């Protein structure tokens, strides 16, 4: 590595506090200084390339340096970069709201800049809705074991990841968690669907007792991504929808990770044929170009805030709400979906990856289990005696030119949708060799 790169790494460690990191680990694990990206590839300062197998934390849907998204932002830049959204409006935010409504069937969109803020907004809106309707006892939120909804205090209260949560427990509002419908937790002989129904029964039992104080249940539809790509049967969502109707509580669909085609449909809830009361979107919404999140909700919920009294309104705000550049990136992302039949192309790519994986020599001999795929997400567990497998594999893959970040012993692929067949083959080959090197 050249000395100027060395100094960039030192400057980074001296000045940047990196996310989700015990910084001391960087004494032995070097940062990777990235200079540019193109398609699925990232290039470091020495010209070494890495295939971005996690879409840079699940945001770069169409890879890096996408001409269409870039052009849209540039065009918007010449018109209007930003304007306060309280009291003002602009074409990109209106268009985006209309197009998202047409996709989800939810009539109003409230904007923020990141996923955790979207969670906060949905929770606050749900609580405030019941209050405006005179149901002041509905102050509790229900969430799932192994769920993840972001890391601000409200979002962390409905997140179930002890490593992220336990330290802050005294600051958080305790809420109930229900069993995760993750099919890996099924009993031997029990199908994914049977297990999902059993979990729905547990939800029904809980709600029979506690519905009066419950405002909403928040779930990640079909896949609990952050805790290791736990996948479950859509019947669970159908049953939750019915329970929410029966007991008068909101269903909040956190599609921050799975929205925009990741599970094979534009939104994961479509596979259950249900409509949530709130949907939270972020991550892929701008194709990874600019921060943006949105909470969409029903016209009925919107109407409960519409009043002569100011305090009955939703007085929440973020400075960058509805940023025009972010909205233009989101509109370009939706254009790509419309123009290129992305979902059909992804189905072909997913079939190709599954066939290639099945045909890979040596793959069957590896100590892997629970190989699973939904849409453009794949995951499997690695049986190993190395307690530091996660680090070993991460480093072996980086050496091989592949960016993958296992969650514990779970290795997953969440590639950009622009990945080609030859890049898929290359990714699988490098995964195989990195597994062999780290087992
Ligand atoms: C990433 C994620 C969040 C939080 O989004 P941030 O932009 O990181 O705050 C919330 N929910 C889910 C399901 C996520 O995957």
Short mmCIF file of C-alpha atoms and ligand atoms in Angstrom, two decimals:
data_model
loop_
_atom_site.label_atom_id
_atom_site.label_comp_id
_atom_site.label_asym_id
_atom_site.label_seq_id
_atom_site.Cartn_x
_atom_site.Cartn_y
_atom_site.Cartn_z
CA UNK A 1 0.00 0.00 0.00
CA UNK A 2 1.33 3.43 -0.90
CA UNK A 3 2.29 5.85 1.83
CA UNK A 4 -0.45 8.32 0.93
CA UNK A 5 -3.02 5.53 1.43
CA UNK A 6 -1.37 4.64 4.71
CA UNK A 7 -1.78 8.21 5.83
CA UNK A 8 -5.46 8.26 4.74
CA UNK A 9 -6.09 5.25 6.98
CA UNK A 10 -4.30 6.93 9.87
CA UNK A 11 -6.23 10.14 9.36
CA UNK A 12 -9.48 8.17 9.23
CA UNK A 13 -8.71 6.39 12.49
CA UNK A 14 -7.65 9.67 14.06
CA UNK A 15 -10.77 11.59 13.03
CA UNK A 16 -13.68 9.29 12.04
CA UNK A 17 -15.66 7.18 14.49
CA UNK A 18 -16.79 4.31 12.26
CA UNK A 19 -20.25 2.75 12.66
CA UNK A 20 -21.00 -0.60 14.29
CA UNK A 21 -17.32 -1.05 15.13
CA UNK A 22 -15.15 -1.67 18.18
CA UNK A 23 -12.52 0.78 16.97
CA UNK A 24 -9.71 -1.04 18.77
CA UNK A 25 -10.14 -3.94 16.34
CA UNK A 26 -8.68 -1.69 13.68
CA UNK A 27 -5.30 -2.08 15.35
CA UNK A 28 -5.12 -5.40 13.52
CA UNK A 29 -7.87 -5.09 10.90
CA UNK A 30 -7.09 -2.38 8.34
CA UNK A 31 -9.79 -0.10 6.99
CA UNK A 32 -10.33 -0.35 3.24
CA UNK A 33 -9.92 3.03 1.54
CA UNK A 34 -12.28 3.18 -1.44
CA UNK A 35 -11.62 5.56 -4.32
CA UNK A 36 -14.41 4.77 -6.75
CA UNK A 37 -17.16 2.35 -7.62
CA UNK A 38 -18.77 1.06 -10.79
CA UNK A 39 -21.52 -1.52 -11.13
CA UNK A 40 -20.99 -4.24 -8.52
CA UNK A 41 -17.35 -3.21 -8.11
CA UNK A 42 -15.58 -1.05 -5.55
CA UNK A 43 -11.99 -0.02 -6.20
CA UNK A 44 -9.50 0.83 -3.48
CA UNK A 45 -6.69 3.38 -3.59
CA UNK A 46 -4.26 0.79 -4.97
CA UNK A 47 -6.63 -0.22 -7.76
CA UNK A 48 -7.65 -3.52 -6.11
CA UNK A 49 -11.29 -4.34 -6.86
CA UNK A 50 -13.94 -5.79 -4.54
CA UNK A 51 -17.29 -7.21 -5.59
CA UNK A 52 -19.86 -5.49 -3.35
CA UNK A 53 -21.82 -8.59 -2.31
CA UNK A 54 -23.83 -6.68 0.31
CA UNK A 55 -24.84 -3.70 -1.86
CA UNK A 56 -22.95 -1.49 0.62
CA UNK A 57 -25.21 -2.33 3.58
CA UNK A 58 -28.19 -3.11 1.36
CA UNK A 59 -28.61 0.32 -0.17
CA UNK A 60 -26.98 0.25 -3.63
CA UNK A 61 -29.75 -1.58 -5.49
CA UNK A 62 -28.31 -0.93 -8.94
CA UNK A 63 -24.67 -0.87 -7.94
CA UNK A 64 -22.32 2.07 -8.02
CA UNK A 65 -22.01 4.92 -10.50
CA UNK A 66 -25.34 4.31 -12.19
CA UNK A 67 -25.68 6.73 -15.14
CA UNK A 68 -29.44 7.22 -14.86
CA UNK A 69 -29.53 8.03 -11.13
CA UNK A 70 -26.50 10.28 -11.50
CA UNK A 71 -28.11 12.17 -14.37
CA UNK A 72 -31.33 12.66 -12.41
CA UNK A 73 -29.49 14.15 -9.44
CA UNK A 74 -27.45 16.41 -11.74
CA UNK A 75 -30.58 17.68 -13.47
CA UNK A 76 -32.28 18.35 -10.12
CA UNK A 77 -29.16 20.14 -8.89
CA UNK A 78 -29.63 22.79 -11.55
CA UNK A 79 -33.22 23.44 -10.44
CA UNK A 80 -33.51 23.12 -6.68
CA UNK A 81 -31.34 21.25 -4.19
CA UNK A 82 -33.52 21.70 -1.12
CA UNK A 83 -36.35 23.70 0.34
CA UNK A 84 -38.00 23.59 3.75
CA UNK A 85 -40.97 21.19 3.47
CA UNK A 86 -43.03 22.89 6.19
CA UNK A 87 -45.21 25.38 4.35
CA UNK A 88 -43.52 24.63 1.00
CA UNK A 89 -43.58 21.85 -1.54
CA UNK A 90 -41.87 20.87 -4.80
CA UNK A 91 -42.34 18.64 -7.81
CA UNK A 92 -39.98 15.74 -6.90
CA UNK A 93 -41.51 15.16 -3.45
CA UNK A 94 -45.06 15.27 -4.85
CA UNK A 95 -44.23 12.93 -7.71
CA UNK A 96 -42.46 10.52 -5.41
CA UNK A 97 -45.38 10.46 -2.98
CA UNK A 98 -47.83 9.83 -5.82
CA UNK A 99 -45.75 7.04 -7.31
CA UNK A 100 -45.16 5.34 -3.96
CA UNK A 101 -48.88 5.56 -3.18
CA UNK A 102 -49.68 3.91 -6.49
CA UNK A 103 -47.33 1.06 -5.54
CA UNK A 104 -48.37 0.53 -1.91
CA UNK A 105 -51.97 1.76 -1.83
CA UNK A 106 -51.12 3.98 1.16
CA UNK A 107 -52.26 7.54 0.55
CA UNK A 108 -49.88 9.82 2.48
CA UNK A 109 -46.09 9.94 2.78
CA UNK A 110 -44.09 11.45 5.65
CA UNK A 111 -40.36 11.85 4.99
CA UNK A 112 -37.14 11.60 6.98
CA UNK A 113 -33.54 10.77 6.18
CA UNK A 114 -32.78 7.35 7.62
CA UNK A 115 -34.43 4.10 8.55
CA UNK A 116 -34.39 4.52 12.31
CA UNK A 117 -36.21 7.84 11.97
CA UNK A 118 -38.88 6.13 9.86
CA UNK A 119 -39.39 3.62 12.69
CA UNK A 120 -39.70 6.46 15.21
CA UNK A 121 -42.25 8.22 13.02
CA UNK A 122 -44.40 5.12 12.54
CA UNK A 123 -44.40 4.38 16.30
CA UNK A 124 -45.23 7.97 17.23
CA UNK A 125 -47.95 8.23 14.58
CA UNK A 126 -49.57 4.99 15.70
CA UNK A 127 -49.64 6.04 19.35
CA UNK A 128 -50.87 9.54 18.44
CA UNK A 129 -53.58 8.15 16.16
CA UNK A 130 -55.12 6.14 19.00
CA UNK A 131 -54.87 9.13 21.31
CA UNK A 132 -56.61 11.35 18.76
CA UNK A 133 -59.30 8.69 18.52
CA UNK A 134 -59.75 8.73 22.30
CA UNK A 135 -58.01 5.40 22.94
CA UNK A 136 -55.42 6.65 25.40
CA UNK A 137 -54.64 3.23 26.87
CA UNK A 138 -52.92 2.08 23.67
CA UNK A 139 -49.34 2.95 24.63
CA UNK A 140 -47.46 -0.32 23.99
CA UNK A 141 -45.70 -1.72 20.96
CA UNK A 142 -45.31 -5.34 20.09
CA UNK A 143 -42.33 -6.66 18.13
CA UNK A 144 -40.69 -9.95 17.21
CA UNK A 145 -37.78 -11.81 18.71
CA UNK A 146 -34.66 -11.26 16.60
CA UNK A 147 -36.25 -8.23 14.99
CA UNK A 148 -34.29 -5.13 13.99
CA UNK A 149 -35.75 -1.68 13.40
CA UNK A 150 -32.81 0.70 13.88
CA UNK A 151 -30.81 2.07 16.76
CA UNK A 152 -32.22 5.35 17.98
CA UNK A 153 -33.83 4.90 21.39
CA UNK A 154 -37.40 4.36 20.21
CA UNK A 155 -36.33 2.04 17.39
CA UNK A 156 -33.99 0.17 19.73
CA UNK A 157 -36.92 -0.41 22.10
CA UNK A 158 -38.57 -2.58 19.43
CA UNK A 159 -35.28 -4.15 18.28
CA UNK A 160 -34.19 -7.49 19.71
CA UNK A 161 -30.42 -7.70 19.29
CA UNK A 162 -28.78 -7.94 22.70
CA UNK A 163 -25.37 -6.78 21.48
CA UNK A 164 -26.88 -3.49 20.32
CA UNK A 165 -29.49 -3.17 23.02
CA UNK A 166 -28.42 -4.44 26.44
CA UNK A 167 -26.08 -1.56 27.31
CA UNK A 168 -28.87 0.94 26.73
CA UNK A 169 -31.60 -1.04 28.49
CA UNK A 170 -32.07 1.58 31.25
CA UNK A 171 -32.92 4.15 28.57
CA UNK A 172 -35.40 2.01 26.67
CA UNK A 173 -39.09 1.40 27.01
CA UNK A 174 -39.74 -2.26 27.68
CA UNK A 175 -42.19 -3.89 25.30
CA UNK A 176 -43.33 -7.43 24.66
CA UNK A 177 -41.73 -9.61 22.00
CA UNK A 178 -43.39 -12.50 20.22
CA UNK A 179 -41.68 -15.67 18.95
CA UNK A 180 -39.96 -15.21 15.61
CA UNK A 181 -41.58 -17.18 12.76
CA UNK A 182 -38.04 -17.90 11.39
CA UNK A 183 -38.42 -21.39 9.88
CA UNK A 184 -35.08 -22.53 11.25
CA UNK A 185 -36.78 -22.60 14.67
CA UNK A 186 -39.41 -25.14 13.54
CA UNK A 187 -39.55 -28.52 15.27
CA UNK A 188 -38.29 -31.53 13.30
CA UNK A 189 -41.04 -32.56 10.89
CA UNK A 190 -42.83 -29.21 11.17
CA UNK A 191 -43.08 -27.24 7.92
CA UNK A 192 -42.25 -23.53 7.66
CA UNK A 193 -45.95 -22.84 7.24
CA UNK A 194 -47.00 -24.94 10.24
CA UNK A 195 -44.39 -23.21 12.35
CA UNK A 196 -45.50 -19.76 11.15
CA UNK A 197 -49.07 -20.64 12.12
CA UNK A 198 -47.92 -21.80 15.55
CA UNK A 199 -46.18 -18.43 16.02
CA UNK A 200 -49.33 -16.65 14.89
CA UNK A 201 -51.24 -18.59 17.56
CA UNK A 202 -48.80 -17.25 20.15
CA UNK A 203 -49.49 -13.73 18.85
CA UNK A 204 -53.23 -14.40 19.14
CA UNK A 205 -52.84 -15.62 22.74
CA UNK A 206 -50.85 -12.54 23.67
CA UNK A 207 -53.29 -10.15 22.05
CA UNK A 208 -56.33 -11.79 23.62
CA UNK A 209 -54.85 -10.55 26.94
CA UNK A 210 -53.13 -7.34 25.94
CA UNK A 211 -54.83 -5.79 22.92
CA UNK A 212 -56.32 -2.92 24.90
CA UNK A 213 -52.90 -1.48 25.73
CA UNK A 214 -51.25 -2.33 22.38
CA UNK A 215 -51.00 0.39 19.73
CA UNK A 216 -49.14 -1.50 17.01
CA UNK A 217 -47.06 -4.48 16.07
CA UNK A 218 -43.94 -3.80 14.04
CA UNK A 219 -42.42 -6.52 11.85
CA UNK A 220 -39.90 -7.00 9.05
CA UNK A 221 -42.03 -8.72 6.40
CA UNK A 222 -40.71 -12.14 5.21
CA UNK A 223 -37.07 -11.68 6.26
CA UNK A 224 -35.47 -10.54 9.51
CA UNK A 225 -32.34 -9.33 7.81
CA UNK A 226 -30.08 -7.83 10.47
CA UNK A 227 -30.10 -10.86 12.74
CA UNK A 228 -28.96 -13.19 9.96
CA UNK A 229 -31.53 -13.33 7.15
CA UNK A 230 -34.17 -15.28 9.04
CA UNK A 231 -36.87 -16.13 6.49
CA UNK A 232 -40.48 -17.01 7.21
CA UNK A 233 -43.72 -18.06 5.58
CA UNK A 234 -46.06 -15.25 4.39
CA UNK A 235 -49.05 -16.87 6.12
CA UNK A 236 -47.70 -15.31 9.32
CA UNK A 237 -48.31 -11.83 7.93
CA UNK A 238 -51.82 -12.79 6.86
CA UNK A 239 -52.61 -13.95 10.37
CA UNK A 240 -51.11 -10.80 11.91
CA UNK A 241 -53.22 -8.66 9.59
CA UNK A 242 -56.35 -10.48 10.71
CA UNK A 243 -55.37 -10.11 14.38
CA UNK A 244 -54.70 -6.39 13.96
CA UNK A 245 -58.17 -5.98 12.44
CA UNK A 246 -59.82 -8.10 15.12
CA UNK A 247 -58.16 -6.33 18.04
CA UNK A 248 -57.82 -2.81 16.64
CA UNK A 249 -54.10 -2.29 16.42
CA UNK A 250 -51.79 -1.15 13.65
CA UNK A 251 -49.57 -3.35 11.56
CA UNK A 252 -46.29 -1.55 10.83
CA UNK A 253 -44.37 -3.14 7.95
CA UNK A 254 -40.70 -2.23 8.24
CA UNK A 255 -39.60 -2.76 4.62
CA UNK A 256 -36.48 -0.63 5.06
CA UNK A 257 -34.29 -3.59 4.05
CA UNK A 258 -36.67 -5.72 1.98
CA UNK A 259 -38.57 -3.06 0.03
CA UNK A 260 -37.88 -2.30 -3.63
CA UNK A 261 -37.71 -5.78 -5.03
CA UNK A 262 -35.35 -7.50 -2.61
CA UNK A 263 -37.72 -10.38 -1.84
CA UNK A 264 -38.85 -10.85 -5.44
CA UNK A 265 -41.90 -8.56 -5.31
CA UNK A 266 -41.70 -4.78 -5.17
CA UNK A 267 -42.70 -4.97 -1.50
CA UNK A 268 -42.58 -8.08 0.67
CA UNK A 269 -46.13 -7.65 2.00
CA UNK A 270 -47.42 -8.31 -1.53
CA UNK A 271 -46.47 -11.97 -1.10
CA UNK A 272 -48.93 -12.20 1.76
CA UNK A 273 -51.56 -10.24 -0.16
CA UNK A 274 -51.99 -7.78 2.71
CA UNK A 275 -51.89 -4.03 3.25
CA UNK A 276 -50.13 -2.72 6.36
CA UNK A 277 -51.32 0.42 8.18
CA UNK A 278 -47.81 1.86 7.94
CA UNK A 279 -44.92 0.98 5.68
CA UNK A 280 -41.39 2.19 6.44
CA UNK A 281 -39.04 2.54 3.47
CA UNK A 282 -35.42 3.64 3.19
CA UNK A 283 -32.11 1.98 2.20
CA UNK A 284 -32.66 1.09 -1.48
CA UNK A 285 -35.15 3.91 -2.06
CA UNK A 286 -32.53 6.20 -3.65
CA UNK A 287 -30.46 3.36 -5.10
CA UNK A 288 -27.87 4.16 -2.44
CA UNK A 289 -27.23 7.68 -3.67
CA UNK A 290 -28.60 9.94 -0.94
CA UNK A 291 -30.20 9.47 2.49
CA UNK A 292 -34.00 9.29 2.40
CA UNK A 293 -36.70 7.47 4.29
CA UNK A 294 -40.45 7.59 4.20
CA UNK A 295 -43.38 6.37 6.27
CA UNK A 296 -46.55 5.85 4.30
CA UNK A 297 -49.91 5.42 5.92
CA UNK A 298 -53.62 5.16 5.19
CA UNK A 299 -55.98 8.03 4.51
CA UNK A 300 -57.93 7.00 7.62
CA UNK A 301 -54.89 7.46 9.85
CA UNK A 302 -54.05 10.73 8.11
CA UNK A 303 -57.61 11.96 8.70
CA UNK A 304 -57.34 11.39 12.47
CA UNK A 305 -54.71 14.16 12.64
CA UNK A 306 -56.62 16.61 10.43
CA UNK A 307 -58.21 19.07 12.83
CA UNK A 308 -58.59 22.67 13.93
CA UNK A 309 -56.42 21.94 16.95
CA UNK A 310 -52.71 22.26 16.18
CA UNK A 311 -51.70 19.69 18.79
CA UNK A 312 -53.77 16.99 17.11
CA UNK A 313 -51.48 17.31 14.09
CA UNK A 314 -48.28 15.32 13.69
CA UNK A 315 -45.74 17.97 14.70
CA UNK A 316 -42.67 15.80 14.10
CA UNK A 317 -39.96 17.09 11.73
CA UNK A 318 -36.46 16.55 10.41
CA UNK A 319 -34.44 19.31 8.76
CA UNK A 320 -33.87 17.41 5.52
CA UNK A 321 -37.46 16.17 5.20
CA UNK A 322 -38.31 15.59 1.55
CA UNK A 323 -34.92 16.76 0.26
CA UNK A 324 -35.31 17.45 -3.46
CA UNK A 325 -32.04 15.80 -4.53
CA UNK A 326 -32.87 12.64 -2.56
CA UNK A 327 -36.36 12.57 -4.07
CA UNK A 328 -34.91 12.90 -7.58
CA UNK A 329 -32.64 9.92 -6.91
CA UNK A 330 -35.66 7.94 -5.69
CA UNK A 331 -37.66 8.86 -8.79
CA UNK A 332 -34.79 7.69 -11.02
CA UNK A 333 -34.66 4.44 -9.05
CA UNK A 334 -38.40 3.90 -9.66
CA UNK A 335 -37.87 4.73 -13.36
CA UNK A 336 -35.31 1.92 -13.61
CA UNK A 337 -37.85 -0.51 -12.14
CA UNK A 338 -40.45 0.64 -14.67
CA UNK A 339 -38.22 0.67 -17.72
CA UNK A 340 -36.11 -2.45 -17.26
CA UNK A 341 -38.46 -5.08 -15.89
CA UNK A 342 -36.10 -5.46 -12.95
CA UNK A 343 -38.20 -8.00 -11.04
CA UNK A 344 -38.31 -10.43 -13.99
CA UNK A 345 -34.59 -9.99 -14.62
CA UNK A 346 -33.89 -10.63 -10.93
CA UNK A 347 -35.89 -13.87 -11.10
CA UNK A 348 -33.65 -15.08 -13.93
CA UNK A 349 -30.53 -14.03 -12.02
CA UNK A 350 -31.74 -15.79 -8.87
CA UNK A 351 -32.44 -18.99 -10.83
CA UNK A 352 -29.00 -18.76 -12.37
CA UNK A 353 -27.32 -18.31 -8.99
CA UNK A 354 -29.23 -21.23 -7.48
CA UNK A 355 -28.32 -23.52 -10.38
CA UNK A 356 -24.68 -22.44 -10.32
CA UNK A 357 -24.49 -23.02 -6.59
CA UNK A 358 -25.97 -26.52 -6.92
CA UNK A 359 -23.44 -27.34 -9.66
CA UNK A 360 -20.41 -25.95 -7.84
CA UNK A 361 -17.83 -28.70 -7.28
CA UNK A 362 -16.84 -29.02 -3.59
CA UNK A 363 -19.80 -26.95 -2.37
CA UNK A 364 -21.79 -29.96 -1.15
CA UNK A 365 -18.81 -31.15 0.88
CA UNK A 366 -18.65 -27.97 2.98
CA UNK A 367 -20.17 -27.99 6.50
CA UNK A 368 -23.03 -25.64 5.62
CA UNK A 369 -26.67 -25.76 6.61
CA UNK A 370 -30.01 -24.01 6.10
CA UNK A 371 -29.16 -22.74 2.62
CA UNK A 372 -32.04 -20.39 1.86
CA UNK A 373 -33.06 -17.90 -0.78
CA UNK A 374 -35.85 -15.35 -1.10
CA UNK A 375 -35.69 -13.04 -4.10
CA UNK A 376 -32.22 -11.51 -4.23
CA UNK A 377 -31.09 -12.64 -0.77
CA UNK A 378 -29.22 -15.86 -0.03
CA UNK A 379 -27.93 -17.11 3.32
CA UNK A 380 -26.52 -20.21 5.00
CA UNK A 381 -24.93 -21.14 8.31
CA UNK A 382 -21.35 -22.38 8.53
CA UNK A 383 -20.48 -25.06 11.07
CA UNK A 384 -17.03 -24.32 12.35
CA UNK A 385 -14.99 -24.59 15.53
CA UNK A 386 -13.45 -21.16 14.97
CA UNK A 387 -15.17 -18.75 17.35
CA UNK A 388 -13.80 -15.90 15.25
CA UNK A 389 -15.20 -17.29 11.98
CA UNK A 390 -16.97 -14.02 11.23
CA UNK A 391 -13.69 -12.06 11.18
CA UNK A 392 -11.74 -14.85 9.48
CA UNK A 393 -14.22 -15.17 6.66
CA UNK A 394 -14.62 -11.41 6.24
CA UNK A 395 -10.86 -11.00 5.86
CA UNK A 396 -10.41 -14.03 3.60
CA UNK A 397 -13.18 -12.76 1.33
CA UNK A 398 -11.68 -9.25 1.21
CA UNK A 399 -8.35 -10.77 0.21
CA UNK A 400 -10.16 -12.61 -2.55
CA UNK A 401 -11.77 -9.36 -3.71
CA UNK A 402 -15.21 -9.92 -2.28
CA UNK A 403 -17.10 -7.75 0.20
CA UNK A 404 -19.29 -9.98 2.39
CA UNK A 405 -20.06 -9.34 6.06
CA UNK A 406 -21.27 -12.48 7.83
CA UNK A 407 -23.64 -12.10 10.79
CA UNK A 408 -22.07 -14.51 13.28
CA UNK A 409 -21.79 -17.80 11.41
CA UNK A 410 -24.36 -16.77 8.82
CA UNK A 411 -22.90 -15.90 5.44
CA UNK A 412 -25.24 -14.04 3.12
CA UNK A 413 -25.35 -12.51 -0.34
CA UNK A 414 -27.36 -9.35 -1.02
CA UNK A 415 -25.82 -8.30 -4.34
CA UNK A 416 -26.73 -5.26 -6.43
CA UNK A 417 -29.39 -6.15 -9.02
CA UNK A 418 -26.98 -5.27 -11.86
CA UNK A 419 -24.82 -8.31 -11.09
CA UNK A 420 -24.17 -10.34 -14.27
CA UNK A 421 -24.02 -14.13 -14.66
CA UNK A 422 -20.23 -14.11 -14.90
CA UNK A 423 -20.02 -11.92 -11.78
CA UNK A 424 -22.34 -14.36 -10.00
CA UNK A 425 -20.01 -17.23 -10.93
CA UNK A 426 -17.02 -15.24 -9.77
CA UNK A 427 -18.73 -14.37 -6.46
CA UNK A 428 -19.56 -18.04 -5.80
CA UNK A 429 -16.01 -19.17 -6.63
CA UNK A 430 -14.47 -16.60 -4.31
CA UNK A 431 -16.97 -17.48 -1.58
CA UNK A 432 -15.99 -21.13 -1.90
CA UNK A 433 -12.28 -20.40 -1.61
CA UNK A 434 -12.83 -17.94 1.26
CA UNK A 435 -14.86 -20.56 3.13
CA UNK A 436 -12.11 -23.12 2.66
CA UNK A 437 -9.56 -20.62 3.94
CA UNK A 438 -11.54 -19.69 7.05
CA UNK A 439 -13.14 -22.93 8.26
C1 LIG B 1 -31.28 -0.84 8.35
C2 LIG B 1 -32.61 -1.04 8.95
C3 LIG B 1 -33.19 -0.06 9.77
C4 LIG B 1 -32.48 1.20 10.17
O1 LIG B 1 -32.16 2.01 9.08
P1 LIG B 1 -30.99 3.08 9.27
O2 LIG B 1 -31.02 3.88 8.01
O3 LIG B 1 -29.72 2.29 9.41
O4 LIG B 1 -31.29 3.88 10.49
C5 LIG B 1 -34.47 -0.29 10.24
N1 LIG B 1 -35.13 -1.43 9.93
C6 LIG B 1 -34.60 -2.37 9.15
C7 LIG B 1 -35.41 -3.59 8.82
C8 LIG B 1 -33.31 -2.23 8.65
O5 LIG B 1 -32.76 -3.21 7.92
#
